[in-house]
Amino acid sequence: GASVEKRPLSDRLSQACAGLVLTLLTAAPAFAASGPGGLLVADGGIQQGFAAPLAEPGTDCVHAALLEPTHGFLRNTLASIAGSLRAGADAVAVEVQVTADGVPVLFGDRNLRCRTGRSGLVAKTTWARLRQLEVGAGLRTASGATPLRCRKSLPGYARCRQVGQIPTLADALRHFGKRGLILKLPPAGTPAQPIVRVLRDAVAKGH
């Protein structure tokens, strides 16, 4: 009824999605368990380690040199979310942005170069283009190596591409909406309607 429509959208969606936690965060710190009975939240899921933060001011990179990988998980990917939940996390916090053609996706940096090795901003790139990129292709060690880049000459290339693909918010909700997701929404100025549309669709489908 009219009384429901007057309530904040975030409240309505949070209650409608049993496993989905919606937060209006533009720059959240790492999450951890807080107090007795607190939730254990994995920020971005299982991810790679880096030597230092923000080595290149002004480039929208959130990392510096990649430490030598000991696993293949990449931040904000479906495999990373699944791995975190299997490891015992109660929820996973993921960063959401909207593409040039209005598709909400999980990706932390505004600039694509740092993680994918390709130029451009997420907000200026279409989903058709983003889905072709590899999340780990641009991550470099101090020596300049790109150990997480998928290579056609090596076995498991197709699987590597799948694991490193940028996921849509719709995909994440379909797979994990009832398991516990915290959405870290983009700053003011990002179109909200595409995100609202995906959340409403997830509610309607019971994700």
PDB file of C-alpha atoms in Angstrom:
ATOM      1  CA  GLY A   1       0.000   0.000   0.000  1.00  0.00           C
ATOM      2  CA  ALA A   2       0.909   3.696   0.079  1.00  0.00           C
ATOM      3  CA  SER A   3       2.472   3.361   3.530  1.00  0.00           C
ATOM      4  CA  VAL A   4       4.975   0.826   2.220  1.00  0.00           C
ATOM      5  CA  GLU A   5       5.943   2.971  -0.740  1.00  0.00           C
ATOM      6  CA  LYS A   6       6.816   5.857   1.580  1.00  0.00           C
ATOM      7  CA  ARG A   7       9.448   3.829   3.408  1.00  0.00           C
ATOM      8  CA  PRO A   8      13.085   4.170   2.287  1.00  0.00           C
ATOM      9  CA  LEU A   9      13.871   1.888  -0.617  1.00  0.00           C
ATOM     10  CA  SER A  10      16.908   0.429   1.169  1.00  0.00           C
ATOM     11  CA  ASP A  11      14.698  -0.622   4.109  1.00  0.00           C
ATOM     12  CA  ARG A  12      12.140  -2.300   1.862  1.00  0.00           C
ATOM     13  CA  LEU A  13      14.760  -4.168  -0.156  1.00  0.00           C
ATOM     14  CA  SER A  14      16.792  -5.222   2.877  1.00  0.00           C
ATOM     15  CA  GLN A  15      13.737  -6.790   4.511  1.00  0.00           C
ATOM     16  CA  ALA A  16      12.562  -8.392   1.286  1.00  0.00           C
ATOM     17  CA  CYS A  17      15.952 -10.045   0.574  1.00  0.00           C
ATOM     18  CA  ALA A  18      16.480 -12.364   3.531  1.00  0.00           C
ATOM     19  CA  GLY A  19      20.182 -12.934   2.899  1.00  0.00           C
ATOM     20  CA  LEU A  20      21.029  -9.599   1.310  1.00  0.00           C
ATOM     21  CA  VAL A  21      22.422  -6.769   3.400  1.00  0.00           C
ATOM     22  CA  LEU A  22      22.225  -3.419   1.604  1.00  0.00           C
ATOM     23  CA  THR A  23      24.529  -0.651   2.791  1.00  0.00           C
ATOM     24  CA  LEU A  24      25.027   2.804   1.352  1.00  0.00           C
ATOM     25  CA  LEU A  25      28.809   2.915   1.681  1.00  0.00           C
ATOM     26  CA  THR A  26      31.073   4.875  -0.635  1.00  0.00           C
ATOM     27  CA  ALA A  27      34.390   3.968   0.965  1.00  0.00           C
ATOM     28  CA  ALA A  28      34.232   1.243   3.585  1.00  0.00           C
ATOM     29  CA  PRO A  29      37.165  -0.171   5.555  1.00  0.00           C
ATOM     30  CA  ALA A  30      37.938  -3.875   5.824  1.00  0.00           C
ATOM     31  CA  PHE A  31      35.258  -5.850   7.616  1.00  0.00           C
ATOM     32  CA  ALA A  32      35.739  -8.320  10.453  1.00  0.00           C
ATOM     33  CA  ALA A  33      33.796 -10.008  13.206  1.00  0.00           C
ATOM     34  CA  SER A  34      32.580  -7.547  15.834  1.00  0.00           C
ATOM     35  CA  GLY A  35      31.750  -8.770  19.323  1.00  0.00           C
ATOM     36  CA  PRO A  36      29.884 -11.880  20.487  1.00  0.00           C
ATOM     37  CA  GLY A  37      27.590 -13.074  17.747  1.00  0.00           C
ATOM     38  CA  GLY A  38      28.986 -10.578  15.254  1.00  0.00           C
ATOM     39  CA  LEU A  39      29.111 -11.428  11.574  1.00  0.00           C
ATOM     40  CA  LEU A  40      32.370 -12.382   9.912  1.00  0.00           C
ATOM     41  CA  VAL A  41      32.369 -10.387   6.679  1.00  0.00           C
ATOM     42  CA  ALA A  42      34.970 -10.851   3.936  1.00  0.00           C
ATOM     43  CA  ASP A  43      35.705  -7.530   2.241  1.00  0.00           C
ATOM     44  CA  GLY A  44      35.814  -8.317  -1.491  1.00  0.00           C
ATOM     45  CA  GLY A  45      36.122 -12.032  -0.850  1.00  0.00           C
ATOM     46  CA  ILE A  46      39.364 -14.014  -1.054  1.00  0.00           C
ATOM     47  CA  GLN A  47      41.879 -11.851  -2.889  1.00  0.00           C
ATOM     48  CA  GLN A  48      45.520 -11.218  -3.675  1.00  0.00           C
ATOM     49  CA  GLY A  49      48.056  -9.466  -1.458  1.00  0.00           C
ATOM     50  CA  PHE A  50      49.930  -6.299  -2.392  1.00  0.00           C
ATOM     51  CA  ALA A  51      53.199  -4.784  -1.275  1.00  0.00           C
ATOM     52  CA  ALA A  52      51.719  -1.348  -0.495  1.00  0.00           C
ATOM     53  CA  PRO A  53      48.522   0.658  -1.076  1.00  0.00           C
ATOM     54  CA  LEU A  54      47.939   3.366  -3.667  1.00  0.00           C
ATOM     55  CA  ALA A  55      51.381   3.699  -5.247  1.00  0.00           C
ATOM     56  CA  GLU A  56      50.143   5.880  -8.099  1.00  0.00           C
ATOM     57  CA  PRO A  57      48.003   8.792  -6.807  1.00  0.00           C
ATOM     58  CA  GLY A  58      45.494  10.068  -9.331  1.00  0.00           C
ATOM     59  CA  THR A  59      45.196   6.828 -11.277  1.00  0.00           C
ATOM     60  CA  ASP A  60      42.369   5.355  -9.182  1.00  0.00           C
ATOM     61  CA  CYS A  61      44.518   2.332  -8.369  1.00  0.00           C
ATOM     62  CA  VAL A  62      44.041   0.916  -4.898  1.00  0.00           C
ATOM     63  CA  HIS A  63      47.214  -1.146  -4.846  1.00  0.00           C
ATOM     64  CA  ALA A  64      50.888  -1.210  -5.738  1.00  0.00           C
ATOM     65  CA  ALA A  65      53.020  -4.247  -6.572  1.00  0.00           C
ATOM     66  CA  LEU A  66      51.335  -7.653  -6.453  1.00  0.00           C
ATOM     67  CA  LEU A  67      52.835 -10.120  -4.010  1.00  0.00           C
ATOM     68  CA  GLU A  68      53.714 -13.530  -5.442  1.00  0.00           C
ATOM     69  CA  PRO A  69      50.320 -15.305  -5.752  1.00  0.00           C
ATOM     70  CA  THR A  70      49.678 -18.409  -3.672  1.00  0.00           C
ATOM     71  CA  HIS A  71      46.170 -18.898  -5.074  1.00  0.00           C
ATOM     72  CA  GLY A  72      44.108 -17.774  -8.058  1.00  0.00           C
ATOM     73  CA  PHE A  73      41.266 -15.926  -6.344  1.00  0.00           C
ATOM     74  CA  LEU A  74      40.534 -12.343  -7.424  1.00  0.00           C
ATOM     75  CA  ARG A  75      38.610  -9.667  -5.525  1.00  0.00           C
ATOM     76  CA  ASN A  76      34.897  -9.181  -6.327  1.00  0.00           C
ATOM     77  CA  THR A  77      34.603 -12.285  -8.526  1.00  0.00           C
ATOM     78  CA  LEU A  78      32.065 -15.094  -8.168  1.00  0.00           C
ATOM     79  CA  ALA A  79      34.825 -17.603  -7.381  1.00  0.00           C
ATOM     80  CA  SER A  80      36.174 -15.330  -4.642  1.00  0.00           C
ATOM     81  CA  ILE A  81      32.743 -14.890  -3.061  1.00  0.00           C
ATOM     82  CA  ALA A  82      32.091 -18.638  -3.159  1.00  0.00           C
ATOM     83  CA  GLY A  83      35.503 -19.366  -1.659  1.00  0.00           C
ATOM     84  CA  SER A  84      34.927 -16.936   1.207  1.00  0.00           C
ATOM     85  CA  LEU A  85      31.571 -18.468   2.082  1.00  0.00           C
ATOM     86  CA  ARG A  86      33.030 -21.983   1.944  1.00  0.00           C
ATOM     87  CA  ALA A  87      35.818 -20.828   4.256  1.00  0.00           C
ATOM     88  CA  GLY A  88      33.287 -19.734   6.871  1.00  0.00           C
ATOM     89  CA  ALA A  89      32.461 -16.082   6.143  1.00  0.00           C
ATOM     90  CA  ASP A  90      28.918 -15.089   7.079  1.00  0.00           C
ATOM     91  CA  ALA A  91      28.790 -12.500   4.307  1.00  0.00           C
ATOM     92  CA  VAL A  92      30.920 -10.911   1.605  1.00  0.00           C
ATOM     93  CA  ALA A  93      31.120  -7.164   0.951  1.00  0.00           C
ATOM     94  CA  VAL A  94      31.380  -6.346  -2.763  1.00  0.00           C
ATOM     95  CA  GLU A  95      31.820  -3.056  -4.622  1.00  0.00           C
ATOM     96  CA  VAL A  96      29.215  -2.131  -7.216  1.00  0.00           C
ATOM     97  CA  GLN A  97      29.594   0.180 -10.212  1.00  0.00           C
ATOM     98  CA  VAL A  98      27.411   0.849 -13.255  1.00  0.00           C
ATOM     99  CA  THR A  99      28.647   0.481 -16.842  1.00  0.00           C
ATOM    100  CA  ALA A 100      28.111   2.995 -19.634  1.00  0.00           C
ATOM    101  CA  ASP A 101      25.049   1.055 -20.803  1.00  0.00           C
ATOM    102  CA  GLY A 102      23.517   0.716 -17.346  1.00  0.00           C
ATOM    103  CA  VAL A 103      24.655  -2.732 -16.165  1.00  0.00           C
ATOM    104  CA  PRO A 104      25.600  -2.941 -12.456  1.00  0.00           C
ATOM    105  CA  VAL A 105      28.836  -4.920 -12.056  1.00  0.00           C
ATOM    106  CA  LEU A 106      31.182  -5.917  -9.235  1.00  0.00           C
ATOM    107  CA  PHE A 107      34.438  -3.986  -9.552  1.00  0.00           C
ATOM    108  CA  GLY A 108      36.332  -1.823  -7.081  1.00  0.00           C
ATOM    109  CA  ASP A 109      38.589   0.535  -9.051  1.00  0.00           C
ATOM    110  CA  ARG A 110      37.061   3.286 -11.173  1.00  0.00           C
ATOM    111  CA  ASN A 111      39.933   2.845 -13.607  1.00  0.00           C
ATOM    112  CA  LEU A 112      40.164  -0.480 -15.461  1.00  0.00           C
ATOM    113  CA  ARG A 113      43.911  -0.301 -16.146  1.00  0.00           C
ATOM    114  CA  CYS A 114      45.208  -1.292 -12.732  1.00  0.00           C
ATOM    115  CA  ARG A 115      43.476  -4.673 -12.584  1.00  0.00           C
ATOM    116  CA  THR A 116      42.633  -5.542 -16.197  1.00  0.00           C
ATOM    117  CA  GLY A 117      45.540  -3.894 -18.014  1.00  0.00           C
ATOM    118  CA  ARG A 118      43.123  -2.055 -20.319  1.00  0.00           C
ATOM    119  CA  SER A 119      42.485   1.687 -20.344  1.00  0.00           C
ATOM    120  CA  GLY A 120      39.209   3.392 -19.510  1.00  0.00           C
ATOM    121  CA  LEU A 121      36.747   3.902 -16.684  1.00  0.00           C
ATOM    122  CA  VAL A 122      34.080   1.395 -15.711  1.00  0.00           C
ATOM    123  CA  ALA A 123      31.411   4.098 -16.027  1.00  0.00           C
ATOM    124  CA  LYS A 124      32.523   4.836 -19.598  1.00  0.00           C
ATOM    125  CA  THR A 125      32.767   1.213 -20.764  1.00  0.00           C
ATOM    126  CA  THR A 126      29.942  -1.023 -22.002  1.00  0.00           C
ATOM    127  CA  TRP A 127      29.146  -4.396 -20.490  1.00  0.00           C
ATOM    128  CA  ALA A 128      29.924  -6.098 -23.807  1.00  0.00           C
ATOM    129  CA  ARG A 129      33.456  -4.761 -23.495  1.00  0.00           C
ATOM    130  CA  LEU A 130      33.868  -5.416 -19.762  1.00  0.00           C
ATOM    131  CA  ARG A 131      32.857  -9.048 -20.036  1.00  0.00           C
ATOM    132  CA  GLN A 132      35.827  -9.652 -22.334  1.00  0.00           C
ATOM    133  CA  LEU A 133      38.382  -8.414 -19.785  1.00  0.00           C
ATOM    134  CA  GLU A 134      40.334 -10.378 -17.166  1.00  0.00           C
ATOM    135  CA  VAL A 135      40.262  -9.006 -13.628  1.00  0.00           C
ATOM    136  CA  GLY A 136      43.834 -10.140 -12.901  1.00  0.00           C
ATOM    137  CA  ALA A 137      45.501  -9.375 -16.240  1.00  0.00           C
ATOM    138  CA  GLY A 138      46.841  -5.982 -15.120  1.00  0.00           C
ATOM    139  CA  LEU A 139      48.120  -7.004 -11.680  1.00  0.00           C
ATOM    140  CA  ARG A 140      51.919  -6.841 -11.719  1.00  0.00           C
ATOM    141  CA  THR A 141      54.609  -7.943  -9.310  1.00  0.00           C
ATOM    142  CA  ALA A 142      57.534  -5.669  -8.444  1.00  0.00           C
ATOM    143  CA  SER A 143      59.470  -7.219 -11.337  1.00  0.00           C
ATOM    144  CA  GLY A 144      56.681  -6.372 -13.799  1.00  0.00           C
ATOM    145  CA  ALA A 145      55.430  -9.937 -14.218  1.00  0.00           C
ATOM    146  CA  THR A 146      51.681 -10.626 -14.630  1.00  0.00           C
ATOM    147  CA  PRO A 147      51.312 -14.095 -13.085  1.00  0.00           C
ATOM    148  CA  LEU A 148      47.501 -13.980 -12.977  1.00  0.00           C
ATOM    149  CA  ARG A 149      47.019 -13.188 -16.642  1.00  0.00           C
ATOM    150  CA  CYS A 150      45.322 -16.003 -18.589  1.00  0.00           C
ATOM    151  CA  ARG A 151      47.504 -17.403 -21.358  1.00  0.00           C
ATOM    152  CA  LYS A 152      46.161 -19.386 -24.303  1.00  0.00           C
ATOM    153  CA  SER A 153      49.357 -21.429 -24.452  1.00  0.00           C
ATOM    154  CA  LEU A 154      48.762 -22.899 -20.975  1.00  0.00           C
ATOM    155  CA  PRO A 155      46.293 -25.604 -19.910  1.00  0.00           C
ATOM    156  CA  GLY A 156      43.129 -24.359 -18.242  1.00  0.00           C
ATOM    157  CA  TYR A 157      42.861 -21.153 -20.293  1.00  0.00           C
ATOM    158  CA  ALA A 158      39.050 -21.301 -20.539  1.00  0.00           C
ATOM    159  CA  ARG A 159      38.705 -21.911 -16.809  1.00  0.00           C
ATOM    160  CA  CYS A 160      41.125 -19.082 -16.071  1.00  0.00           C
ATOM    161  CA  ARG A 161      39.026 -16.700 -18.168  1.00  0.00           C
ATOM    162  CA  GLN A 162      35.857 -17.766 -16.388  1.00  0.00           C
ATOM    163  CA  VAL A 163      37.330 -17.334 -12.909  1.00  0.00           C
ATOM    164  CA  GLY A 164      38.702 -13.890 -13.771  1.00  0.00           C
ATOM    165  CA  GLN A 165      35.590 -12.479 -15.437  1.00  0.00           C
ATOM    166  CA  ILE A 166      33.944  -9.349 -14.049  1.00  0.00           C
ATOM    167  CA  PRO A 167      30.519 -10.445 -12.737  1.00  0.00           C
ATOM    168  CA  THR A 168      27.264  -8.555 -12.953  1.00  0.00           C
ATOM    169  CA  LEU A 169      25.360  -7.706  -9.782  1.00  0.00           C
ATOM    170  CA  ALA A 170      22.490  -9.832 -11.116  1.00  0.00           C
ATOM    171  CA  ASP A 171      24.778 -12.871 -11.348  1.00  0.00           C
ATOM    172  CA  ALA A 172      26.069 -12.332  -7.816  1.00  0.00           C
ATOM    173  CA  LEU A 173      22.558 -12.070  -6.405  1.00  0.00           C
ATOM    174  CA  ARG A 174      21.414 -15.140  -8.302  1.00  0.00           C
ATOM    175  CA  HIS A 175      24.233 -17.229  -6.854  1.00  0.00           C
ATOM    176  CA  PHE A 176      24.692 -15.693  -3.406  1.00  0.00           C
ATOM    177  CA  GLY A 177      21.748 -13.385  -2.605  1.00  0.00           C
ATOM    178  CA  LYS A 178      20.506 -15.718   0.110  1.00  0.00           C
ATOM    179  CA  ARG A 179      23.985 -16.504   1.450  1.00  0.00           C
ATOM    180  CA  GLY A 180      24.855 -12.965   2.511  1.00  0.00           C
ATOM    181  CA  LEU A 181      26.078 -10.073   0.377  1.00  0.00           C
ATOM    182  CA  ILE A 182      26.860  -6.526   1.475  1.00  0.00           C
ATOM    183  CA  LEU A 183      26.728  -4.065  -1.408  1.00  0.00           C
ATOM    184  CA  LYS A 184      29.167  -1.166  -1.243  1.00  0.00           C
ATOM    185  CA  LEU A 185      27.472   1.257  -3.581  1.00  0.00           C
ATOM    186  CA  PRO A 186      29.304   3.841  -5.728  1.00  0.00           C
ATOM    187  CA  PRO A 187      29.586   7.547  -4.798  1.00  0.00           C
ATOM    188  CA  ALA A 188      26.888  10.122  -5.450  1.00  0.00           C
ATOM    189  CA  GLY A 189      26.488  10.897  -9.133  1.00  0.00           C
ATOM    190  CA  THR A 190      26.294   7.263 -10.226  1.00  0.00           C
ATOM    191  CA  PRO A 191      22.872   6.422 -11.719  1.00  0.00           C
ATOM    192  CA  ALA A 192      20.939   4.543  -9.047  1.00  0.00           C
ATOM    193  CA  GLN A 193      18.078   3.243 -11.167  1.00  0.00           C
ATOM    194  CA  PRO A 194      20.015   0.330 -12.753  1.00  0.00           C
ATOM    195  CA  ILE A 195      21.004  -0.937  -9.291  1.00  0.00           C
ATOM    196  CA  VAL A 196      17.475  -0.499  -7.948  1.00  0.00           C
ATOM    197  CA  ARG A 197      16.084  -2.377 -10.973  1.00  0.00           C
ATOM    198  CA  VAL A 198      18.407  -5.350 -10.399  1.00  0.00           C
ATOM    199  CA  LEU A 199      17.596  -5.451  -6.676  1.00  0.00           C
ATOM    200  CA  ARG A 200      13.867  -5.337  -7.343  1.00  0.00           C
ATOM    201  CA  ASP A 201      14.229  -8.155  -9.861  1.00  0.00           C
ATOM    202  CA  ALA A 202      16.178 -10.210  -7.311  1.00  0.00           C
ATOM    203  CA  VAL A 203      13.421  -9.661  -4.737  1.00  0.00           C
ATOM    204  CA  ALA A 204      10.766 -10.707  -7.238  1.00  0.00           C
ATOM    205  CA  LYS A 205      12.677 -13.899  -8.110  1.00  0.00           C
ATOM    206  CA  GLY A 206      13.411 -14.738  -4.488  1.00  0.00           C
ATOM    207  CA  HIS A 207      17.197 -14.517  -4.799  1.00  0.00           C
TER     208      HIS A 207
END
